[in-house]
Tab-separated table of N, CA and C in Angstrom:
chain	number	residue	atom	x	y	z
A	93	MET	N	33.951	82.885	149.348
A	93	MET	CA	34.405	84.147	149.415
A	93	MET	C	34.156	85.055	148.039
A	94	THR	N	33.506	86.143	148.335
A	94	THR	CA	33.234	86.956	146.993
A	94	THR	C	34.210	88.008	146.859
A	95	MET	N	34.285	88.274	145.284
A	95	MET	CA	35.287	89.335	145.094
A	95	MET	C	34.533	90.308	144.474
A	96	SER	N	35.017	91.548	144.941
A	96	SER	CA	35.009	92.688	144.317
A	96	SER	C	34.996	92.908	142.600
A	97	TYR	N	34.170	93.628	142.366
A	97	TYR	CA	34.051	93.728	140.786
A	97	TYR	C	35.469	94.484	140.319
A	98	LYS	N	36.178	95.566	141.284
A	98	LYS	CA	37.257	96.166	140.959
A	98	LYS	C	38.418	95.363	140.848
A	99	VAL	N	38.534	94.222	141.717
A	99	VAL	CA	39.540	93.480	141.997
A	99	VAL	C	39.530	92.611	140.647
A	100	ARG	N	38.123	91.966	140.161
A	100	ARG	CA	37.911	91.131	138.935
A	100	ARG	C	38.307	92.125	137.931
A	101	PHE	N	38.043	93.271	137.786
A	101	PHE	CA	38.565	94.312	136.468
A	101	PHE	C	40.093	94.010	136.502
A	102	TRP	N	40.500	94.208	137.627
A	102	TRP	CA	42.020	94.110	137.436
A	102	TRP	C	42.996	93.154	137.059
A	103	GLU	N	42.036	91.857	137.576
A	103	GLU	CA	42.703	90.532	137.189
A	103	GLU	C	42.676	90.295	135.310
A	104	LEU	N	41.440	90.572	135.073
A	104	LEU	CA	41.033	90.462	134.045
A	104	LEU	C	42.215	91.477	133.253
A	105	ARG	N	41.898	92.718	133.262
A	105	ARG	CA	42.956	93.773	132.622
A	105	ARG	C	44.583	92.935	132.752
A	106	GLU	N	44.766	92.540	133.835
A	106	GLU	CA	46.364	91.936	133.901
A	106	GLU	C	46.529	90.746	132.964
A	107	ARG	N	45.241	89.863	132.935
A	107	ARG	CA	45.243	88.754	131.796
A	107	ARG	C	45.534	89.478	130.657
A	108	ALA	N	44.657	89.994	130.449
A	108	ALA	CA	44.558	90.591	129.070
A	108	ALA	C	46.128	91.193	128.482
A	109	ASP	N	46.667	92.157	129.296
A	109	ASP	CA	47.765	92.542	129.250
A	109	ASP	C	49.032	91.617	128.597
A	110	ARG	N	48.917	90.497	129.458
A	110	ARG	CA	49.805	89.526	129.279
A	110	ARG	C	49.876	88.846	128.197
A	111	ARG	N	48.675	88.696	127.624
A	111	ARG	CA	48.175	87.897	126.258
A	111	ARG	C	48.667	88.930	125.415
A	112	LYS	N	48.820	90.295	125.257
A	112	LYS	CA	49.183	91.381	124.776
A	112	LYS	C	50.589	91.059	124.481
A	113	GLY	N	51.110	91.091	125.190
A	113	GLY	CA	52.634	90.970	125.396
A	113	GLY	C	53.368	92.284	125.557
A	114	PHE	N	54.671	91.706	125.545
A	114	PHE	CA	55.322	93.022	125.611
A	114	PHE	C	55.671	94.192	124.441
A	115	GLU	N	55.783	93.570	123.413
A	115	GLU	CA	55.386	94.410	122.371
A	115	GLU	C	54.292	95.207	122.007
A	116	GLY	N	53.111	94.641	122.355
A	116	GLY	CA	51.912	95.327	122.248
A	116	GLY	C	51.906	96.425	122.894
A	117	ARG	N	52.379	96.156	124.701
A	117	ARG	CA	52.184	97.285	125.417
A	117	ARG	C	53.042	98.464	125.184
A	118	TRP	N	54.291	97.984	124.692
A	118	TRP	CA	55.582	99.249	124.189
A	118	TRP	C	54.961	100.387	123.116
A	119	LYS	N	54.164	99.360	122.258
A	119	LYS	CA	53.931	100.439	121.365
A	119	LYS	C	52.745	101.027	121.397
A	120	GLU	N	51.698	100.764	122.390
A	120	GLU	CA	50.603	101.008	123.022
A	120	GLU	C	51.182	102.621	123.797
A	121	ARG	N	51.796	102.342	124.538
A	121	ARG	CA	52.849	103.459	125.389
A	121	ARG	C	53.561	104.421	124.810
A	122	PHE	N	54.763	103.624	123.813
A	122	PHE	CA	55.523	104.359	123.470
A	122	PHE	C	55.722	104.841	121.885
A	123	GLY	N	54.758	103.997	121.126
A	123	GLY	CA	54.661	103.919	119.726
A	123	GLY	C	56.108	103.523	119.220
A	124	VAL	N	56.371	103.563	117.669
A	124	VAL	CA	57.312	103.035	117.295
A	124	VAL	C	58.090	104.208	116.174
A	125	ALA	N	59.563	103.992	115.959
A	125	ALA	CA	60.027	104.979	115.221
A	125	ALA	C	59.422	104.694	113.400
A	126	PRO	N	59.650	105.604	112.856
A	126	PRO	CA	59.491	105.596	111.450
A	126	PRO	C	59.637	104.471	110.691
A	127	ASP	N	60.972	103.757	111.243
A	127	ASP	CA	61.447	102.663	110.223
A	127	ASP	C	61.020	101.436	111.363
A	128	GLY	N	60.147	101.556	112.266
A	128	GLY	CA	59.693	100.245	112.893
A	128	GLY	C	60.352	99.886	114.137
A	129	ARG	N	61.490	100.661	114.363
A	129	ARG	CA	62.065	100.180	115.578
A	129	ARG	C	61.269	100.400	117.054
A	130	LEU	N	61.523	99.633	118.002
A	130	LEU	CA	60.845	99.842	119.033
A	130	LEU	C	61.451	100.939	120.119
A	131	PHE	N	63.006	100.469	119.857
A	131	PHE	CA	63.732	101.530	121.087
A	131	PHE	C	64.503	102.602	120.153
A	132	ARG	N	64.344	103.965	120.986
A	132	ARG	CA	65.308	104.601	119.997
A	132	ARG	C	65.451	106.110	121.210
A	133	ASN	N	66.168	106.855	120.568
A	133	ASN	CA	66.770	107.734	122.049
A	133	ASN	C	65.463	108.842	121.946
A	134	SER	N	65.508	109.977	122.946
A	134	SER	CA	64.499	111.063	122.637
A	134	SER	C	64.629	111.714	121.589
A	135	ALA	N	65.278	111.780	120.501
A	135	ALA	CA	65.496	112.749	119.400
A	135	ALA	C	64.687	111.397	118.511
A	136	GLY	N	64.468	110.356	118.263
A	136	GLY	CA	63.933	109.329	117.357
A	136	GLY	C	65.044	108.618	116.728
A	137	ASN	N	66.073	108.816	117.067
A	137	ASN	CA	67.205	108.230	116.411
A	137	ASN	C	67.976	107.224	116.932
A	138	HIS	N	68.661	106.272	116.698
A	138	HIS	CA	69.376	105.003	116.969
A	138	HIS	C	70.184	105.333	118.483
A	139	ILE	N	70.123	104.309	119.371
A	139	ILE	CA	70.446	104.428	120.661
A	139	ILE	C	71.882	103.992	120.345
A	140	GLU	N	72.974	104.967	120.801
A	140	GLU	CA	74.048	104.649	120.870
A	140	GLU	C	74.676	103.229	121.847
A	141	ALA	N	75.725	102.719	121.485
A	141	ALA	CA	76.001	101.309	122.273
A	141	ALA	C	76.164	101.529	123.786
A	142	ALA	N	77.013	102.392	123.977
A	142	ALA	CA	77.453	102.899	125.139
A	142	ALA	C	76.096	103.026	125.957
A	143	ALA	N	75.003	103.595	125.202
A	143	ALA	CA	73.782	104.108	126.250
A	143	ALA	C	73.265	102.889	126.938
A	144	TYR	N	73.288	101.711	126.148
A	144	TYR	CA	72.686	100.601	126.758
A	144	TYR	C	73.085	100.003	128.023
A	145	GLY	N	74.936	100.078	128.071
A	145	GLY	CA	75.407	99.903	129.320
A	145	GLY	C	75.151	100.762	130.574
A	146	ILE	N	75.100	101.927	130.396
A	146	ILE	CA	74.454	103.167	131.498
A	146	ILE	C	72.998	102.568	131.817
A	147	THR	N	72.333	102.896	130.714
A	147	THR	CA	71.134	102.508	131.275
A	147	THR	C	70.529	101.312	131.830
A	148	TRP	N	71.520	100.191	131.499
A	148	TRP	CA	71.291	98.757	132.141
A	148	TRP	C	71.817	98.953	133.730
A	149	GLY	N	72.809	99.208	133.797
A	149	GLY	CA	73.516	99.608	135.189
A	149	GLY	C	72.288	100.383	136.143
A	150	ARG	N	71.922	101.484	135.384
A	150	ARG	CA	70.883	102.209	136.397
A	150	ARG	C	69.656	101.270	137.000
A	151	ALA	N	69.213	100.494	135.770
A	151	ALA	CA	67.859	99.812	135.967
A	151	ALA	C	68.154	98.411	136.993
A	152	ARG	N	69.628	98.089	136.869
A	152	ARG	CA	69.765	97.178	137.850
A	152	ARG	C	70.125	97.634	139.080
A	153	GLU	N	70.817	98.555	139.134
A	153	GLU	CA	70.822	99.164	140.641
A	153	GLU	C	69.501	99.392	141.100
A	154	ALA	N	68.463	99.969	140.200
A	154	ALA	CA	67.074	100.363	140.795
A	154	ALA	C	66.278	99.270	141.299
A	155	THR	N	67.027	97.975	140.659
A	155	THR	CA	65.810	96.718	140.724
A	155	THR	C	66.084	95.544	141.585
A	156	VAL	N	67.460	95.364	141.856
A	156	VAL	CA	67.943	93.920	142.354
A	156	VAL	C	68.387	94.303	143.724
A	157	THR	N	68.443	93.163	144.691
A	157	THR	CA	68.581	93.348	146.145
A	157	THR	C	70.026	93.284	146.065
A	158	LEU	N	70.489	93.577	147.323
A	158	LEU	CA	72.104	93.851	147.570
A	158	LEU	C	72.625	92.530	147.147
A	159	ASP	N	72.002	91.490	147.624
A	159	ASP	CA	72.248	89.968	147.387
A	159	ASP	C	72.310	89.525	146.026
A	160	GLU	N	71.372	90.012	145.420
A	160	GLU	CA	71.320	89.337	144.082
A	160	GLU	C	72.558	90.262	143.335
A	161	HIS	N	72.884	91.829	143.854
A	161	HIS	CA	74.173	92.737	143.156
A	161	HIS	C	75.199	91.415	143.319
A	162	ALA	N	75.331	91.117	144.645
A	162	ALA	CA	76.640	90.463	145.067
A	162	ALA	C	76.950	89.412	144.069
A	163	LEU	N	75.867	88.411	143.709
A	163	LEU	CA	75.944	87.513	142.832
A	163	LEU	C	76.133	87.943	141.275
A	164	PHE	N	75.947	88.904	140.800
A	164	PHE	CA	75.886	89.814	139.496
A	164	PHE	C	74.929	89.015	138.867
A	165	LEU	N	73.853	89.045	139.327
A	165	LEU	CA	72.699	88.597	138.874
A	165	LEU	C	72.370	89.592	137.912
A	166	ALA	N	71.941	89.287	136.456
A	166	ALA	CA	71.900	89.796	135.352
A	166	ALA	C	72.700	91.279	135.143
A	167	LYS	N	73.791	91.043	135.312
A	167	LYS	CA	74.766	91.911	135.249
A	167	LYS	C	75.002	92.508	133.821
A	168	ARG	N	74.870	91.795	133.009
A	168	ARG	CA	74.436	92.496	131.435
A	168	ARG	C	73.336	92.008	130.789
A	169	PRO	N	73.055	92.695	129.801
A	169	PRO	CA	71.655	92.196	129.084
A	169	PRO	C	71.465	90.729	128.484
A	170	TYR	N	72.839	90.358	128.211
A	170	TYR	CA	73.054	89.083	127.578
A	170	TYR	C	72.671	87.928	128.511
A	171	ASP	N	72.890	88.407	129.919
A	171	ASP	CA	72.433	87.225	130.978
A	171	ASP	C	71.058	87.044	130.657
A	172	LEU	N	70.392	88.096	130.537
A	172	LEU	CA	68.849	87.776	130.623
A	172	LEU	C	68.355	86.940	129.335
A	173	ARG	N	69.256	87.213	127.846
A	173	ARG	CA	69.157	86.277	126.756
A	173	ARG	C	69.088	84.819	126.966
A	174	HIS	N	70.384	84.593	128.078
A	174	HIS	CA	71.142	83.366	127.887
A	174	HIS	C	69.998	82.758	129.150
A	175	ALA	N	69.509	83.327	130.110
A	175	ALA	CA	67.960	83.018	130.978
A	175	ALA	C	66.770	82.440	130.264
A	176	GLY	N	66.867	83.250	129.202
A	176	GLY	CA	65.594	82.961	128.694
A	176	GLY	C	65.636	81.604	127.650
A	177	ILE	N	66.420	81.786	126.917
A	177	ILE	CA	67.119	80.462	125.974
A	177	ILE	C	66.745	79.372	127.186
A	178	SER	N	67.549	79.540	128.100
A	178	SER	CA	67.811	78.263	129.421
A	178	SER	C	66.241	77.783	129.559
A	179	PHE	N	65.386	78.799	129.850
A	179	PHE	CA	64.128	78.608	130.498
A	179	PHE	C	63.183	77.863	129.303
A	180	TRP	N	63.506	77.947	127.897
A	180	TRP	CA	62.605	77.854	126.744
A	180	TRP	C	63.001	76.334	126.811
A	181	LEU	N	64.259	75.726	127.063
A	181	LEU	CA	64.840	74.400	126.785
A	181	LEU	C	64.281	73.595	127.997
A	182	ALA	N	64.494	74.171	129.298
A	182	ALA	CA	64.031	73.434	130.343
A	182	ALA	C	62.606	73.418	130.299
A	183	SER	N	61.935	74.168	129.781
A	183	SER	CA	60.343	73.902	129.888
A	183	SER	C	59.914	72.695	128.620
A	184	GLY	N	60.754	72.326	127.938
A	184	GLY	CA	60.515	71.218	126.729
A	184	GLY	C	60.634	72.000	125.092
A	185	VAL	N	60.517	72.767	125.042
A	185	VAL	CA	60.696	73.749	123.546
A	185	VAL	C	61.421	72.962	123.079
A	186	ASP	N	61.394	72.577	121.841
A	186	ASP	CA	62.207	71.815	120.860
A	186	ASP	C	63.434	72.645	120.768
A	187	ALA	N	64.565	71.979	120.422
A	187	ALA	CA	65.766	72.604	120.565
A	187	ALA	C	66.228	73.489	118.910
A	188	ALA	N	65.494	72.791	118.156
A	188	ALA	CA	65.659	73.728	116.783
A	188	ALA	C	65.028	74.770	116.604
A	189	GLU	N	63.941	74.574	117.618
A	189	GLU	CA	62.972	75.945	117.647
A	189	GLU	C	63.434	77.056	118.535
A	190	CYS	N	64.178	76.740	119.483
A	190	CYS	CA	64.956	77.676	120.441
A	190	CYS	C	65.949	78.278	119.803
A	191	ALA	N	66.891	77.387	118.808
A	191	ALA	CA	67.914	78.071	118.112
A	191	ALA	C	67.719	79.184	117.242
A	192	ARG	N	66.307	78.960	116.225
A	192	ARG	CA	65.789	79.651	115.510
A	192	ARG	C	65.409	80.872	116.027
A	193	ARG	N	64.452	81.001	117.335
A	193	ARG	CA	64.195	82.254	118.010
A	193	ARG	C	65.256	82.692	118.484
A	194	ALA	N	66.316	81.973	118.753
A	194	ALA	CA	67.911	82.746	119.549
A	194	ALA	C	68.587	83.434	118.375
A	195	GLY	N	68.378	82.958	117.159
A	195	GLY	CA	69.217	83.333	115.975
A	195	GLY	C	70.339	82.891	116.123
A	196	GLN	N	70.369	81.576	116.551
A	196	GLN	CA	71.932	80.707	116.388
A	196	GLN	C	71.572	79.196	115.774
A	197	SER	N	72.638	78.975	115.515
A	197	SER	CA	72.947	77.592	114.625
A	197	SER	C	72.414	76.181	116.140
A	198	ILE	N	71.736	75.238	115.711
A	198	ILE	CA	71.907	74.040	116.282
A	198	ILE	C	73.093	73.920	116.990
A	199	GLN	N	74.160	73.868	116.290
A	199	GLN	CA	75.557	73.302	117.044
A	199	GLN	C	75.783	74.437	117.802
A	200	VAL	N	75.729	75.764	117.922
A	200	VAL	CA	76.167	76.697	118.858
A	200	VAL	C	75.142	76.361	120.192
A	201	LEU	N	73.864	75.927	119.735
A	201	LEU	CA	72.724	75.712	121.134
A	201	LEU	C	73.510	74.415	121.928
A	202	PHE	N	73.894	73.654	121.177
A	202	PHE	CA	73.904	72.170	121.756
A	202	PHE	C	75.270	72.493	122.721
A	203	ARG	N	76.420	73.233	121.956
A	203	ARG	CA	77.580	73.629	122.785
A	203	ARG	C	77.407	74.255	124.114
A	204	TYR	N	76.410	75.112	124.293
A	204	TYR	CA	76.473	76.438	125.342
A	204	TYR	C	75.280	75.971	126.178
A	205	TYR	N	74.325	74.934	125.755
A	205	TYR	CA	73.166	74.724	126.551
A	205	TYR	C	73.073	73.063	126.773
A	206	ALA	N	74.272	72.489	126.382
A	206	ALA	CA	74.016	70.771	126.552
A	206	ALA	C	73.289	70.632	127.835
A	207	LYS	N	73.492	70.779	129.161
A	207	LYS	CA	72.917	70.557	130.195
A	207	LYS	C	71.443	70.544	130.096
A	208	PHE	N	70.708	71.603	129.732
A	208	PHE	CA	69.450	71.244	129.609
A	208	PHE	C	68.997	70.455	128.720
A	209	LEU	N	69.771	70.258	127.252
A	209	LEU	CA	69.199	69.694	126.499
A	209	LEU	C	69.397	68.003	126.766
A	210	ALA	N	70.324	67.662	127.728
A	210	ALA	CA	70.166	66.579	128.230
A	210	ALA	C	68.945	66.293	129.387
A	211	GLU	N	68.668	67.138	129.981
A	211	GLU	CA	67.446	67.038	130.711
A	211	GLU	C	66.540	66.657	129.909
A	212	ALA	N	66.325	67.367	128.779
A	212	ALA	CA	64.946	67.393	127.740
A	212	ALA	C	64.861	65.789	126.949
A	213	ARG	N	66.185	65.167	126.893
A	213	ARG	CA	66.270	63.964	126.515
A	213	ARG	C	66.173	62.965	127.552
A	214	ASN	N	66.389	63.069	128.781
A	214	ASN	CA	65.929	62.412	129.842
A	214	ASN	C	64.146	62.321	129.746
A	215	ARG	N	63.722	63.527	129.460
A	215	ARG	CA	62.466	63.784	129.665
A	215	ARG	C	61.585	63.232	128.534
A	216	ALA	N	62.177	63.135	127.399
A	216	ALA	CA	61.796	62.408	126.128
A	216	ALA	C	61.579	60.522	126.151
A	217	ASN	N	62.797	60.183	127.214
A	217	ASN	CA	63.176	58.816	127.337
A	217	ASN	C	61.695	58.388	128.341
A	218	THR	N	61.869	59.352	129.496
A	218	THR	CA	60.424	58.714	130.149
A	218	THR	C	59.372	58.685	129.286
A	219	LEU	N	58.750	60.000	128.728
A	219	LEU	CA	57.706	59.899	127.803
A	219	LEU	C	57.459	58.561	126.934
A	220	ILE	N	58.546	58.563	126.127
A	220	ILE	CA	58.690	57.190	125.304
A	220	ILE	C	58.189	55.725	126.171
A	221	GLU	N	58.901	55.695	127.554
A	221	GLU	CA	58.694	54.260	128.052
A	221	GLU	C	57.189	54.444	128.336
A	222	GLU	N	56.728	55.641	128.847
A	222	GLU	CA	55.728	55.352	129.494
A	222	GLU	C	54.371	54.892	128.150
A	223	SER	N	54.795	55.547	127.346
A	223	SER	CA	53.623	55.121	126.123
A	223	SER	C	53.872	53.745	125.595
A	224	MET	N	55.433	53.072	125.590
A	224	MET	CA	55.173	52.171	125.600
A	224	MET	C	54.549	50.791	126.369
A	225	ARG	N	54.649	51.601	127.659
A	225	ARG	CA	54.041	50.696	128.930
A	225	ARG	C	52.941	50.460	128.670
A	226	ARG	N	51.956	51.935	128.175
A	226	ARG	CA	50.681	51.718	127.744
A	226	ARG	C	49.934	50.971	126.616
A	227	TRP	N	51.224	50.747	125.894
A	227	TRP	CA	50.877	50.103	124.722
A	227	TRP	C	50.614	48.422	124.799
A	228	ASP	N	51.630	48.315	125.628
A	228	ASP	CA	51.782	46.773	126.208
A	228	ASP	C	50.621	46.001	127.140
A	229	GLU	N	50.094	47.083	127.592
A	229	GLU	CA	48.884	47.048	128.713
A	229	GLU	C	47.663	46.206	127.802
A	230	PRO	N	47.303	45.437	128.594
A	230	PRO	CA	46.056	44.454	127.825
A	230	PRO	C	44.630	45.551	127.764
A	231	GLU	N	44.200	45.315	126.645
A	231	GLU	CA	42.987	46.595	126.703
A	231	GLU	C	42.015	45.858	127.391
A	232	SER	N	40.775	46.682	127.958
A	232	SER	CA	40.105	46.286	129.065
A	232	SER	C	38.819	46.563	128.270
A	233	GLY	N	37.913	45.678	128.695
A	233	GLY	CA	36.513	45.567	128.386
A	233	GLY	C	36.592	44.734	126.312
A	234	ALA	N	37.554	43.881	126.084
A	234	ALA	CA	37.501	43.715	125.056
A	234	ALA	C	37.197	41.885	124.874
């Protein structure tokens, strides 16, 4: 099946946008404040804390389904942070790196994300066992 050049163009553009990342796309579209902040109010000043909750509520209402809303999916912006850290750990990212990126100590990470760390430990044990089995295999052709 042949692909039109228009479809291919949009696929390549989408791939480039993903590589650029959120911050790059944001800066391109909205710019930054003089002090380097990405987010600011319409006057260019700091955003008041109450505005985050109001804006988050509106965005959530506009995007989640009724079922997701009933489950309190992404009820607070913090829920996305928690989901992101959980995803990193489940993906196998080193716990120390996850803690650094999250701006928290290893102790806090272990306390709140023990389930994911246990899964990583099991995955590490499997990798070690596989390596040991390969090491014990006789060399072929010798």
